[in-house]
Amino acid sequence: MQMSTWSDMYRQKCKSATEAVKLVCSGDWVDYGMATSQPVLLDEALAARKEELHDVKVRMALSLAPRKVVECDPTRETFTAMNWHMGSYDRKQCARGSMFFLPMSYRNEPSMYRDILDVDVAMIMVGPMDEHGYFNFGLTVSATEAITKKAKRVIVEVNEAVPKVRGGRGEVIHISDVDVVVEGPRREMPTLPFVLGDDIDLKIAKMVVEKVPDYATLQLGIGSLPNTIGVMIAESDLKDLSVHTEMLVDSFYKMHQTGRLTNKYKEINTDKTAWSFACGSSELYEWIDDNPSLSAFPVDFINDPFVVGQISRFISINSCIDIDLFGQVSSESTGFQHISGSGGQLDFTDGAYRSPGGMSIITLRSTFYDKKTNQVHSRILPTFRDGTIVTDPRSQVHWIATEYGMTNLMGASTWERAERLISLAHPDFRESLIAAAESMKIWRKSNKK
């Protein structure tokens, strides 16, 4: 078919945001997608219907700006907001009871949409339609295709500022699969500040980077500590590194700039940086835009432990909140306070361990300072506080790193785990941790105190 056919179809489907959201009915399940794919005009228009709707459930993930359906209805009289992975805005809404969390292992999100979940209306921000009738999902490929394929009705909000990403697969939707097109103003993509850590983070980063071999394939998490590690890798003399990561961040762009990143030696998607969604600086987005050396895929491919395990020297580097003496890792909550989400940490913890010559490394600072109580607390705990969620079970945890060293927990017994983890704790807390280990019968009398 000719471009004129797609253009005619486009014009026929164009409506205002106010008209478009009339597709939403009371009782519907609505999906906003994740991060940069979340709509703006459609969110505002749907919120304006608060008084005429009831029991509308809205799924989203990692909101990078306030959501109007939440702001207009904090007591959830009409809209019930649910979130797969919480950013700072979502965390605050969850704490005040205006939003609920959706647990998942990130690799399973597309299959949950395909096989389990209902989507009545999907509202997704996309780039302009091309000459073949396709809209690009931009920086969030993730589970977006699965959401739109499951939806009974699809509304796209067109934004000229959305970068065009290369697939891979699952990065586009065709005009014939769209019910309504809403044209929005050019709205620059939200960015995340690239924050580096302090001297403690630098100490941890140095130990971690020493474990990274030449020709490694990397996955990095989000935060000041992974950022610090990423910059140190970029400034190192490591050779021919590759990337296979759920989240494409500025650290990888810096590795590209310094010549560390070539993707020559990974067995899958050779010569390509493989990723699923991106958040970072405007410079990162410019690098991504229509770049044939980058390949975006749905997250059920990127995060599949079977896929990761086929890539040699796969090094997964993430951070956590707490770890207990049994080796359980929490990266999403502290007690009943929800902080982020499971994300893909368990996916890569499993996959990197399967990789020939690979390893999973979970990093954390040994302590944190509580401003409310003016006290310092250990992040290595005898057992978790009530309500704390286990992100990585002890059976899947490989390497752990703090500023006091690194240790391998895989294959270690309960007493060996206690001994190794206490050696990574701040010295001020080691005696109390030993006493707790003794009371839990996981401390050998022969252990040195």
XYZ file of C-alpha atoms in Angstrom:
449
model
C 0.000 0.000 0.000
C 1.131 3.559 -0.684
C 2.002 6.246 1.819
C -1.206 8.057 0.827
C -3.220 5.098 2.164
C -1.536 5.307 5.570
C -1.890 9.093 5.568
C -5.603 8.808 4.848
C -6.009 6.269 7.626
C -4.031 8.552 9.963
C -6.277 11.538 9.232
C -9.401 9.470 9.735
C -8.187 8.347 13.160
C -7.045 11.760 14.422
C -9.033 13.158 17.342
C -8.529 15.516 20.228
C -7.461 14.068 23.572
C -10.882 14.953 24.969
C -12.607 12.939 22.260
C -10.113 10.076 22.456
C -10.590 9.347 26.164
C -14.309 8.844 25.601
C -13.251 5.311 24.662
C -12.709 4.693 28.383
C -15.749 3.322 30.213
C -16.433 2.792 33.901
C -14.872 -0.448 35.105
C -12.151 -0.402 32.414
C -8.515 -1.383 32.772
C -6.345 1.363 31.241
C -2.608 1.063 30.592
C -0.186 3.999 30.375
C 2.960 1.981 29.740
C 6.319 2.804 31.303
C 8.475 5.880 31.885
C 8.784 7.914 28.663
C 5.888 6.084 26.985
C 3.354 7.470 29.466
C 0.936 9.961 27.861
C 0.536 13.584 28.926
C -2.467 15.029 27.037
C -4.430 11.806 27.393
C -3.666 11.622 31.106
C -4.975 15.167 31.554
C -8.096 14.443 29.496
C -8.856 11.217 31.367
C -8.440 12.961 34.727
C -10.970 15.572 33.579
C -13.586 12.775 33.378
C -13.248 11.932 37.085
C -16.815 12.911 37.973
C -18.440 10.912 35.156
C -16.526 7.622 35.568
C -16.102 5.079 38.325
C -13.825 2.099 39.039
C -11.203 2.823 36.353
C -7.956 0.945 36.980
C -4.765 2.455 35.530
C -1.480 0.549 35.241
C 1.828 2.347 34.780
C 5.514 2.006 35.640
C 8.346 4.330 36.675
C 6.518 7.640 36.322
C 8.937 10.442 35.467
C 6.351 13.190 36.133
C 3.161 13.554 38.191
C 0.155 11.666 36.807
C -3.056 13.671 36.640
C -5.305 10.665 37.328
C -3.478 10.314 40.647
C -3.271 14.017 41.456
C -6.977 14.617 40.850
C -8.082 11.591 42.847
C -5.725 10.861 45.781
C -8.442 8.934 47.649
C -9.107 6.686 44.618
C -12.799 7.487 44.275
C -12.652 6.994 40.490
C -9.118 6.008 39.474
C -7.055 3.228 41.045
C -3.424 3.648 40.002
C -1.051 0.669 40.027
C 2.658 0.650 39.327
C 5.101 -2.052 38.182
C 8.239 -0.186 39.309
C 8.290 2.931 41.439
C 10.306 6.061 40.889
C 10.459 8.930 43.376
C 7.011 10.290 42.462
C 5.362 6.858 42.580
C 7.009 6.075 45.924
C 5.446 9.137 47.530
C 2.022 8.264 46.156
C 2.336 4.697 47.410
C 3.317 5.955 50.884
C 0.199 8.102 51.097
C -2.075 5.337 49.823
C -2.802 6.882 46.413
C -1.097 4.130 44.404
C -0.596 0.366 44.650
C 2.389 -1.767 43.665
C 2.347 -4.574 41.069
C 4.944 -7.271 41.888
C 6.754 -8.971 38.998
C 9.995 -10.334 37.667
C 10.575 -7.939 34.803
C 11.129 -10.656 32.195
C 7.588 -11.920 32.848
C 5.772 -8.640 32.216
C 5.048 -9.220 28.487
C 3.773 -12.756 29.134
C 1.503 -11.503 31.916
C -0.106 -9.148 29.420
C -0.365 -11.835 26.752
C -1.722 -14.598 28.967
C -3.311 -13.119 32.095
C -4.112 -9.409 32.190
C -6.983 -7.463 30.656
C -6.350 -4.166 28.884
C -9.411 -2.283 27.696
C -7.601 0.883 26.587
C -3.865 1.433 26.047
C -2.632 5.039 25.921
C 0.960 5.278 24.718
C 3.230 8.166 23.677
C 4.933 7.497 20.326
C 7.004 9.219 17.682
C 5.559 10.487 14.359
C 4.285 7.981 11.815
C 6.812 7.063 9.122
C 6.201 6.539 5.394
C 5.368 2.881 6.000
C 2.642 3.645 8.531
C 4.618 2.801 11.680
C 4.863 4.727 14.942
C 8.039 4.200 16.994
C 7.726 3.429 20.706
C 10.938 5.346 21.352
C 12.856 4.880 24.583
C 10.521 2.293 26.116
C 10.261 -0.933 24.127
C 10.049 -3.082 27.284
C 6.504 -4.569 27.338
C 4.874 -1.875 25.188
C 4.170 -4.123 22.216
C 2.564 -6.753 24.480
C 0.367 -4.064 26.068
C -0.871 -2.708 22.743
C -1.445 -6.167 21.256
C -3.587 -7.156 24.251
C -5.549 -3.895 24.373
C -9.075 -3.833 22.972
C -8.534 -0.190 21.987
C -5.233 1.623 21.376
C -4.744 5.394 21.524
C -1.363 6.857 20.590
C -0.224 10.330 21.583
C 2.215 11.605 18.957
C 5.234 13.592 20.129
C 7.857 14.704 17.581
C 10.551 14.678 20.290
C 10.367 10.879 20.783
C 13.689 9.411 19.561
C 13.483 6.814 16.830
C 14.982 3.573 18.106
C 16.219 0.693 16.000
C 15.090 -2.888 16.643
C 15.538 -5.641 17.488
C 11.858 -6.166 17.466
C 8.786 -4.860 19.219
C 9.782 -1.204 18.772
C 6.874 -0.086 16.553
C 3.107 -0.187 16.086
C 1.313 0.179 12.737
C -1.462 2.693 12.058
C -3.769 -0.213 11.171
C -3.449 -1.459 14.778
C -4.267 1.957 16.266
C -7.811 3.086 17.014
C -7.201 6.791 17.704
C -4.314 9.192 17.040
C -3.888 12.283 19.216
C -1.367 14.847 17.997
C 0.449 16.601 20.814
C 2.939 19.459 20.907
C 6.653 18.753 20.761
C 7.460 17.799 24.347
C 11.064 17.005 25.233
C 11.705 13.635 26.822
C 12.056 13.656 30.627
C 15.635 13.163 31.745
C 17.338 11.684 34.788
C 20.330 13.415 36.372
C 23.577 11.462 36.172
C 24.715 11.446 39.800
C 28.053 10.032 40.892
C 28.807 8.619 44.325
C 31.189 9.670 47.092
C 34.448 8.162 48.340
C 32.679 5.088 49.743
C 31.074 4.413 46.359
C 34.453 4.880 44.705
C 35.996 2.279 47.011
C 33.267 -0.239 46.141
C 33.508 0.615 42.449
C 37.254 -0.013 42.376
C 36.819 -3.546 43.745
C 33.983 -4.319 41.342
C 35.784 -3.029 38.251
C 38.785 -5.204 39.101
C 36.485 -8.214 38.630
C 35.471 -7.177 35.103
C 37.538 -8.942 32.417
C 38.325 -7.834 28.888
C 35.615 -8.832 26.380
C 32.926 -8.838 29.100
C 29.249 -8.152 28.418
C 27.725 -5.730 30.921
C 24.401 -5.020 32.580
C 24.194 -2.098 35.012
C 21.447 -1.025 37.369
C 20.374 2.497 38.270
C 21.752 4.835 40.947
C 24.874 6.688 42.017
C 26.866 3.525 42.802
C 26.249 1.794 39.417
C 26.925 5.184 37.763
C 30.261 5.409 39.576
C 31.146 1.883 38.476
C 30.131 2.701 34.896
C 32.325 5.800 34.721
C 35.267 3.907 36.189
C 34.834 1.226 33.514
C 34.644 3.929 30.824
C 37.925 5.406 32.095
C 39.649 2.022 32.436
C 41.803 0.192 29.904
C 39.335 -2.704 29.535
C 39.084 -3.964 25.972
C 36.140 -4.677 23.662
C 33.240 -4.592 26.095
C 29.662 -5.417 25.101
C 26.243 -4.449 26.460
C 23.080 -6.515 26.983
C 20.972 -4.607 29.498
C 17.370 -3.955 30.439
C 18.090 -0.248 31.035
C 20.323 1.780 28.732
C 21.943 4.501 30.855
C 24.549 7.225 30.435
C 27.360 4.965 31.658
C 27.142 2.967 28.441
C 27.249 6.126 26.347
C 30.405 7.148 28.213
C 31.937 3.715 27.482
C 31.123 4.278 23.807
C 32.773 7.713 23.903
C 36.001 6.338 25.372
C 36.182 3.411 22.954
C 35.555 0.716 25.564
C 32.309 -0.421 23.923
C 32.571 -2.446 20.712
C 30.148 -5.419 21.139
C 32.575 -7.529 19.113
C 32.771 -10.632 21.258
C 29.298 -11.394 22.589
C 27.622 -14.421 21.081
C 24.138 -12.905 20.707
C 23.510 -9.648 18.797
C 27.176 -9.307 17.961
C 28.199 -5.725 17.103
C 25.000 -4.363 18.686
C 24.224 -2.833 22.068
C 21.051 -4.683 23.122
C 18.621 -2.993 25.495
C 14.928 -2.696 26.444
C 14.303 0.812 27.807
C 16.365 3.947 28.356
C 16.427 6.789 30.858
C 19.116 9.401 31.254
C 20.430 12.605 29.749
C 19.473 14.363 26.540
C 22.925 13.385 25.225
C 22.036 9.721 25.790
C 18.807 10.196 23.836
C 20.675 11.850 20.964
C 23.021 8.848 20.830
C 20.070 6.453 20.725
C 18.157 8.315 17.999
C 18.187 6.260 14.758
C 21.513 4.654 15.747
C 22.042 1.350 13.887
C 24.615 0.167 16.450
C 21.866 -0.017 19.106
C 19.141 -2.678 19.086
C 16.023 -2.491 21.298
C 14.077 -5.621 22.246
C 11.122 -6.540 24.438
C 12.167 -7.282 27.987
C 11.179 -10.956 27.837
C 14.126 -11.426 25.447
C 16.661 -9.109 27.065
C 16.044 -10.368 30.618
C 15.566 -14.049 29.837
C 18.143 -15.913 31.998
C 18.430 -18.548 29.249
C 19.494 -15.839 26.767
C 21.832 -14.127 29.245
C 23.397 -17.474 30.124
C 24.461 -18.011 26.514
C 26.639 -14.886 26.569
C 30.155 -15.513 27.873
C 31.713 -13.321 30.569
C 28.386 -11.703 31.413
C 28.833 -9.313 34.346
C 25.643 -8.070 36.025
C 26.113 -5.188 38.476
C 23.222 -3.995 40.621
C 22.647 -2.478 44.044
C 20.362 -3.320 46.941
C 18.945 -1.808 50.122
C 19.654 -4.543 52.686
C 20.958 -8.090 52.963
C 20.439 -10.463 55.884
C 22.901 -12.979 57.328
C 21.220 -15.792 55.400
C 22.083 -14.054 52.109
C 18.597 -12.829 51.211
C 18.653 -9.533 49.296
C 16.046 -6.776 49.407
C 16.192 -4.126 46.692
C 12.625 -2.818 46.796
C 11.441 -2.106 50.337
C 12.523 -1.536 53.903
C 9.921 -2.863 56.277
C 6.517 -1.805 54.978
C 7.963 1.235 53.183
C 7.946 0.507 49.459
C 10.869 2.051 47.566
C 11.208 0.746 44.006
C 10.483 -2.714 42.598
C 11.920 -6.106 41.743
C 12.776 -4.960 38.231
C 15.094 -7.363 36.454
C 17.600 -7.898 39.255
C 16.618 -11.520 39.833
C 16.560 -12.135 36.064
C 20.189 -11.069 35.737
C 21.290 -12.624 39.026
C 20.184 -15.951 37.585
C 21.345 -15.332 34.006
C 24.814 -14.008 34.845
C 25.532 -16.997 37.072
C 24.698 -19.310 34.134
C 27.095 -17.430 31.842
C 30.492 -19.088 31.197
C 32.936 -16.882 33.091
C 30.099 -14.617 34.218
C 29.059 -13.312 37.598
C 26.314 -11.351 39.295
C 27.478 -8.652 41.719
C 25.115 -6.982 44.202
C 26.584 -3.836 45.730
C 25.629 -1.892 48.845
C 27.123 0.502 51.351
C 27.580 -1.159 54.728
C 25.575 1.487 56.622
C 23.024 4.264 56.196
C 22.312 7.383 58.215
C 18.757 7.905 59.480
C 18.086 11.639 59.552
C 14.958 11.201 61.667
C 16.743 9.437 64.529
C 20.228 10.855 63.948
C 21.591 7.299 64.007
C 23.728 5.112 61.751
C 22.340 1.649 60.949
C 23.852 -1.418 59.343
C 22.551 -2.532 55.965
C 23.725 -6.052 56.777
C 21.073 -7.357 59.155
C 20.555 -10.527 61.189
C 17.091 -10.887 59.638
C 14.895 -8.477 57.717
C 12.469 -6.132 59.403
C 8.809 -7.150 59.309
C 7.335 -6.357 55.901
C 10.640 -6.251 54.004
C 10.346 -7.919 50.592
C 12.939 -10.452 49.427
C 14.028 -9.531 45.895
C 16.724 -12.188 45.463
C 16.403 -15.483 47.382
C 19.554 -16.666 49.106
C 19.873 -19.567 46.646
C 20.391 -17.134 43.742
C 22.813 -14.627 45.269
C 26.346 -14.746 43.864
C 28.814 -11.949 44.724
C 28.200 -9.225 47.341
C 30.327 -6.068 47.612
C 30.566 -3.324 50.246
C 33.353 -0.856 50.987
C 34.905 -3.574 53.197
C 35.342 -6.137 50.455
C 33.659 -8.660 48.163
C 32.508 -12.193 48.848
C 30.961 -15.071 46.917
C 27.922 -16.630 48.606
C 27.147 -19.238 45.972
C 27.588 -22.707 47.471
C 28.192 -21.336 50.963
C 26.531 -22.899 54.025
C 24.614 -20.808 56.560
C 27.626 -20.395 58.851
C 29.900 -19.518 55.923
C 27.397 -16.908 54.719
C 27.202 -15.368 58.168
C 30.982 -15.252 58.460
C 31.513 -13.767 54.995
C 28.753 -11.183 55.280
C 29.851 -10.046 58.734
C 33.323 -9.476 57.281
C 31.684 -6.980 54.874
C 29.800 -5.146 57.640
C 30.948 -1.936 59.282
C 33.259 -2.826 62.199
C 30.952 -1.066 64.674
C 28.228 -3.642 63.986
C 30.213 -6.859 63.703
C 29.993 -7.916 67.354
C 26.215 -7.519 67.467
C 25.893 -9.412 64.182
C 28.031 -12.244 65.562
C 25.825 -12.397 68.669
C 22.743 -12.570 66.444
C 24.325 -15.297 64.305
C 25.113 -17.300 67.435
C 21.523 -17.005 68.669
C 20.248 -18.203 65.272
C 22.659 -21.184 65.344
C 24.529 -20.090 62.223
C 27.870 -19.247 63.878
C 30.644 -21.797 64.443
C 32.476 -21.644 67.750
C 35.738 -21.891 65.827
C 35.010 -18.671 63.952
C 37.216 -15.765 64.864
C 35.431 -12.819 66.421
